[in-house]
Coordinates of N, CA, C and O in Angstrom, one line a residue:
K22 N 0.8 -1.2 0.0 CA 0.0 0.0 0.0 C 0.9 1.3 0.0 O 0.6 2.2 -0.7
K23 N 1.9 1.2 0.8 CA 2.8 2.4 0.9 C 3.5 2.6 -0.5 O 3.7 3.7 -0.9
K24 N 3.9 1.5 -1.1 CA 4.6 1.5 -2.4 C 3.7 2.1 -3.5 O 4.1 2.9 -4.3
E25 N 2.5 1.6 -3.4 CA 1.5 2.1 -4.4 C 1.3 3.6 -4.3 O 1.3 4.4 -5.3
L26 N 1.2 4.1 -3.1 CA 1.0 5.6 -2.8 C 2.2 6.3 -3.3 O 2.1 7.4 -3.9
H27 N 3.4 5.8 -3.0 CA 4.7 6.4 -3.4 C 4.7 6.6 -5.0 O 5.0 7.6 -5.5
H28 N 4.3 5.5 -5.7 CA 4.4 5.5 -7.1 C 3.3 6.5 -7.7 O 3.5 7.2 -8.7
L29 N 2.2 6.5 -7.0 CA 1.1 7.5 -7.5 C 1.6 8.9 -7.3 O 1.4 9.8 -8.2
E30 N 2.3 9.2 -6.2 CA 2.8 10.5 -5.9 C 3.9 10.9 -6.9 O 3.9 12.0 -7.4
E31 N 4.8 9.9 -7.3 CA 5.8 10.2 -8.3 C 5.2 10.5 -9.6 O 5.6 11.4 -10.3
A32 N 4.2 9.7 -10.0 CA 3.5 10.0 -11.3 C 2.8 11.3 -11.3 O 2.8 12.0 -12.3
A33 N 2.2 11.7 -10.2 CA 1.5 12.9 -10.1 C 2.5 14.1 -10.2 O 2.2 15.1 -10.9
I34 N 3.6 14.0 -9.6 CA 4.6 15.0 -9.7 C 5.1 15.2 -11.1 O 5.4 16.3 -11.6
C35 N 5.1 14.1 -11.8 CA 5.6 14.2 -13.3 C 4.4 14.6 -14.2 O 4.7 14.8 -15.4
G36 N 3.3 14.9 -13.6 CA 2.2 15.5 -14.4 C 1.2 14.5 -15.0 O 0.4 14.9 -15.9
H37 N 1.1 13.3 -14.4 CA 0.1 12.4 -14.9 C -1.3 12.7 -14.2 O -1.4 12.5 -13.0
P38 N -2.3 13.1 -14.9 CA -3.5 13.6 -14.3 C -4.3 12.4 -13.7 O -5.0 12.7 -12.7
N39 N -4.3 11.2 -14.2 CA -5.0 10.1 -13.6 C -4.4 9.8 -12.2 O -5.2 9.5 -11.3
S40 N -3.1 9.9 -12.1 CA -2.5 9.6 -10.8 C -2.9 10.7 -9.8 O -3.2 10.4 -8.6
R41 N -2.9 11.9 -10.3 CA -3.3 13.0 -9.4 C -4.8 12.8 -9.0 O -5.1 13.1 -7.8
H42 N -5.6 12.4 -9.9 CA -7.0 12.2 -9.6 C -7.1 11.1 -8.5 O -7.9 11.2 -7.5
N43 N -6.4 10.0 -8.7 CA -6.4 8.9 -7.8 C -5.9 9.3 -6.4 O -6.5 8.8 -5.4
L44 N -4.9 10.1 -6.3 CA -4.5 10.7 -5.0 C -5.6 11.5 -4.4 O -5.8 11.4 -3.1
G45 N -6.3 12.2 -5.2 CA -7.5 13.0 -4.6 C -8.5 12.1 -4.1 O -9.1 12.3 -3.0
C46 N -8.8 11.0 -4.7 CA -9.8 10.0 -4.3 C -9.3 9.4 -2.9 O -10.1 9.2 -2.0
I47 N -8.0 9.0 -2.9 CA -7.5 8.4 -1.6 C -7.6 9.4 -0.5 O -8.1 9.0 0.6
E48 N -7.2 10.7 -0.7 CA -7.3 11.7 0.4 C -8.8 11.9 0.8 O -9.1 12.1 2.0
G49 N -9.7 11.9 -0.2 CA -11.1 12.1 0.1 C -11.6 11.0 1.0 O -12.4 11.2 1.9
S50 N -11.2 9.7 0.7 CA -11.7 8.6 1.4 C -11.2 8.6 2.9 O -11.8 8.0 3.8
R51 N -10.1 9.3 3.1 CA -9.5 9.5 4.4 C -10.1 10.7 5.1 O -9.8 10.9 6.3
G52 N -11.0 11.4 4.5 CA -11.6 12.6 5.1 C -10.8 13.8 5.0 O -11.1 14.9 5.5
E53 N -9.7 13.8 4.2 CA -8.8 15.0 4.0 C -9.3 15.7 2.8 O -8.7 15.7 1.7
Y54 N -10.4 16.4 3.0 CA -11.1 17.0 1.8 C -10.3 18.2 1.2 O -10.3 18.4 0.0
A55 N -9.6 18.9 2.1 CA -8.8 20.0 1.5 C -7.7 19.5 0.6 O -7.4 20.0 -0.5
R56 N -7.0 18.5 1.1 CA -5.9 17.9 0.2 C -6.5 17.2 -1.0 O -5.9 17.3 -2.1
A57 N -7.6 16.5 -0.8 CA -8.3 15.9 -2.0 C -8.7 17.0 -3.0 O -8.4 16.8 -4.2
T58 N -9.2 18.1 -2.6 CA -9.6 19.1 -3.5 C -8.4 19.7 -4.2 O -8.5 19.9 -5.4
K59 N -7.3 19.9 -3.6 CA -6.1 20.4 -4.3 C -5.6 19.4 -5.4 O -5.3 19.8 -6.5
H60 N -5.6 18.1 -5.1 CA -5.3 17.1 -6.1 C -6.2 17.1 -7.3 O -5.8 17.1 -8.4
L61 N -7.5 17.2 -7.0 CA -8.5 17.2 -8.0 C -8.5 18.4 -8.9 O -8.7 18.4 -10.1
I62 N -8.2 19.6 -8.2 CA -8.1 20.8 -9.0 C -6.9 20.8 -10.0 O -7.1 21.2 -11.1
I63 N -5.8 20.3 -9.5 CA -4.7 20.1 -10.4 C -5.0 19.2 -11.6 O -4.6 19.5 -12.7
A64 N -5.6 18.1 -11.3 CA -5.9 17.2 -12.4 C -6.9 17.8 -13.4 O -6.8 17.6 -14.6
A65 N -7.9 18.5 -12.8 CA -8.9 19.2 -13.7 C -8.2 20.3 -14.5 O -8.6 20.4 -15.7
K66 N -7.3 21.0 -14.0 CA -6.5 22.0 -14.7 C -5.7 21.4 -15.9 O -5.4 22.0 -16.9
L67 N -5.4 20.1 -15.8 CA -4.7 19.4 -16.8 C -5.7 18.8 -17.9 O -5.3 18.2 -18.8
G68 N -7.0 19.1 -17.7 CA -8.0 18.7 -18.6 C -8.6 17.3 -18.4 O -9.2 16.7 -19.2
F69 N -8.5 16.8 -17.2 CA -8.9 15.4 -16.8 C -10.4 15.5 -16.4 O -10.7 16.0 -15.3
D70 N -11.3 15.0 -17.3 CA -12.7 15.1 -17.0 C -13.3 14.5 -15.8 O -14.1 15.1 -15.1
P71 N -12.8 13.3 -15.4 CA -13.3 12.7 -14.1 C -13.1 13.6 -12.9 O -13.9 13.6 -12.0
S72 N -11.9 14.3 -12.9 CA -11.6 15.1 -11.7 C -12.6 16.3 -11.7 O -13.1 16.7 -10.6
L73 N -12.9 16.9 -12.8 CA -13.9 18.0 -12.9 C -15.3 17.5 -12.4 O -15.9 18.2 -11.6
E74 N -15.7 16.3 -12.8 CA -16.9 15.7 -12.3 C -17.0 15.5 -10.8 O -18.0 15.8 -10.2
L75 N -15.9 15.0 -10.3 CA -15.8 14.8 -8.8 C -15.8 16.1 -8.1 O -16.4 16.2 -7.0
L76 N -15.1 17.1 -8.6 CA -15.1 18.4 -8.0 C -16.5 19.0 -8.0 O -16.9 19.6 -7.0
K77 N -17.2 18.8 -9.1 CA -18.6 19.2 -9.1 C -19.5 18.5 -8.0 O -20.2 19.2 -7.3
E78 N -19.3 17.2 -7.9 CA -20.0 16.5 -6.9 C -19.6 17.0 -5.5 O -20.5 17.2 -4.6
N79 N -18.4 17.2 -5.3 CA -17.9 17.7 -3.9 C -18.4 19.1 -3.7 O -18.6 19.5 -2.5
Y80 N -18.5 19.9 -4.7 CA -19.0 21.3 -4.6 C -20.5 21.2 -4.1 O -20.9 21.9 -3.2
V81 N -21.3 20.4 -4.8 CA -22.7 20.2 -4.4 C -22.8 19.7 -2.9 O -23.7 20.2 -2.2
N82 N -21.9 18.9 -2.5 CA -21.9 18.4 -1.1 C -21.2 19.3 -0.1 O -21.2 19.0 1.1
G83 N -20.7 20.4 -0.6 CA -20.2 21.5 0.3 C -18.7 21.3 0.7 O -18.2 21.9 1.6
H84 N -18.0 20.4 0.0 CA -16.6 20.2 0.3 C -15.6 21.1 -0.5 O -14.5 21.1 -0.2
V85 N -16.2 21.7 -1.5 CA -15.4 22.6 -2.4 C -16.1 23.9 -2.5 O -17.3 24.0 -2.7
S86 N -15.3 25.0 -2.4 CA -15.8 26.3 -2.4 C -16.2 26.7 -3.9 O -15.7 26.1 -4.8
K87 N -17.1 27.7 -4.0 CA -17.6 28.1 -5.3 C -16.4 28.7 -6.1 O -16.3 28.4 -7.3
E88 N -15.5 29.4 -5.5 CA -14.4 30.0 -6.1 C -13.4 28.9 -6.7 O -12.9 29.0 -7.8
D89 N -13.2 27.9 -5.9 CA -12.3 26.8 -6.3 C -12.9 26.1 -7.5 O -12.2 25.8 -8.4
F90 N -14.2 25.8 -7.4 CA -14.8 25.1 -8.5 C -14.8 25.9 -9.8 O -14.5 25.4 -10.8
A91 N -15.2 27.2 -9.6 CA -15.2 28.1 -10.8 C -13.8 28.2 -11.5 O -13.7 28.1 -12.7
G92 N -12.8 28.3 -10.6 CA -11.4 28.4 -11.2 C -11.0 27.1 -11.9 O -10.4 27.1 -12.9
A93 N -11.4 26.0 -11.3 CA -11.0 24.7 -11.9 C -11.8 24.5 -13.2 O -11.2 24.0 -14.2
L94 N -13.0 25.0 -13.2 CA -13.8 24.8 -14.5 C -13.2 25.7 -15.6 O -13.1 25.2 -16.7
R95 N -12.8 26.9 -15.3 CA -12.2 27.8 -16.3 C -10.9 27.2 -16.8 O -10.6 27.1 -18.0
A96 N -10.1 26.7 -15.9 CA -8.8 26.1 -16.2 C -9.0 24.8 -17.0 O -8.2 24.6 -18.0
H97 N -9.9 24.0 -16.7 CA -10.2 22.8 -17.4 C -10.6 23.1 -18.8 O -10.1 22.5 -19.8
Q98 N -11.5 24.1 -19.0 CA -11.9 24.5 -20.3 C -10.8 25.0 -21.2 O -10.6 24.7 -22.4
A99 N -9.9 25.8 -20.5 CA -8.7 26.3 -21.2 C -7.8 25.2 -21.7 O -7.3 25.2 -22.8
A100 N -7.6 24.1 -20.8 CA -6.8 23.0 -21.2 C -7.4 22.2 -22.3 O -6.7 21.8 -23.3
V101 N -8.7 22.0 -22.3 CA -9.4 21.3 -23.4 C -9.3 22.1 -24.7 O -9.0 21.5 -25.8
D102 N -9.5 23.4 -24.6 CA -9.4 24.3 -25.8 C -8.0 24.3 -26.4 O -7.8 24.3 -27.6
A103 N -7.0 24.2 -25.5 CA -5.6 24.2 -26.0 C -5.2 22.9 -26.8 O -4.3 22.9 -27.6
T104 N -6.0 21.8 -26.5 CA -5.7 20.6 -27.3 C -6.4 20.5 -28.6 O -6.2 19.5 -29.3
K105 N -7.3 21.4 -28.8 CA -8.1 21.4 -30.1 C -7.3 22.0 -31.2 O -6.6 23.0 -31.1
S106 N -7.4 21.4 -32.4 CA -6.7 21.9 -33.6 C -7.4 21.3 -34.8 O -8.1 20.3 -34.7
V107 N -7.2 21.9 -35.9 CA -7.8 21.5 -37.2 C -7.2 20.1 -37.5 O -8.0 19.2 -37.9
Q108 N -5.9 19.9 -37.4 CA -5.3 18.6 -37.7 C -5.9 17.5 -36.8 O -6.1 16.4 -37.3
R109 N -6.1 17.7 -35.6 CA -6.7 16.7 -34.7 C -8.1 16.3 -35.1 O -8.5 15.2 -35.1
E110 N -8.9 17.4 -35.5 CA -10.3 17.1 -35.9 C -10.3 16.3 -37.2 O -11.1 15.4 -37.3
V111 N -9.4 16.6 -38.1 CA -9.4 15.9 -39.4 C -8.9 14.5 -39.1 O -9.5 13.5 -39.7
G112 N -8.0 14.3 -38.2 CA -7.5 12.9 -37.9 C -8.6 12.1 -37.2 O -8.8 10.9 -37.5
Q113 N -9.4 12.7 -36.3 CA -10.4 12.0 -35.6 C -11.6 11.6 -36.6 O -12.1 10.6 -36.6
A114 N -11.9 12.6 -37.6 CA -12.9 12.3 -38.6 C -12.4 11.1 -39.5 O -13.2 10.2 -39.8
A115 N -11.2 11.1 -39.9 CA -10.7 10.1 -40.7 C -10.7 8.7 -40.0 O -11.0 7.7 -40.6
R116 N -10.3 8.7 -38.7 CA -10.3 7.5 -37.9 C -11.7 7.0 -37.8 O -12.0 5.8 -37.8
S117 N -12.7 7.8 -37.5 CA -14.1 7.4 -37.3 C -14.7 6.8 -38.7 O -15.5 5.9 -38.7
M118 N -14.2 7.4 -39.8 CA -14.7 6.9 -41.1 C -14.1 5.5 -41.4 O -14.7 4.7 -42.1
A119 N -12.9 5.3 -40.9 CA -12.2 4.0 -41.2 C -12.9 2.9 -40.4 O -12.8 1.7 -40.8
L120 N -13.6 3.2 -39.4 CA -14.2 2.1 -38.6 C -15.5 1.8 -39.3 O -16.1 0.9 -39.5

């Protein structure tokens, strides 16, 4: 268990959003909502949709402030917009037509 947590932390430090999300889930299950929120916000800022959904759920339950959720939502949208390009859309269209 300790080794798993260590590797999750290492991956999160390197910028892996799924690992950051998982750390947030672990902290949330421990009742450390402030730490969980920080992990989830970072993952959402990287464009990770499940983290944004969990932040939304925690906002509704009162564990996340309105300001934190709004900031994460704006940063998530910016990250998603940054990954959009004409070349990507053409590639996705071609891939879907090949199926």
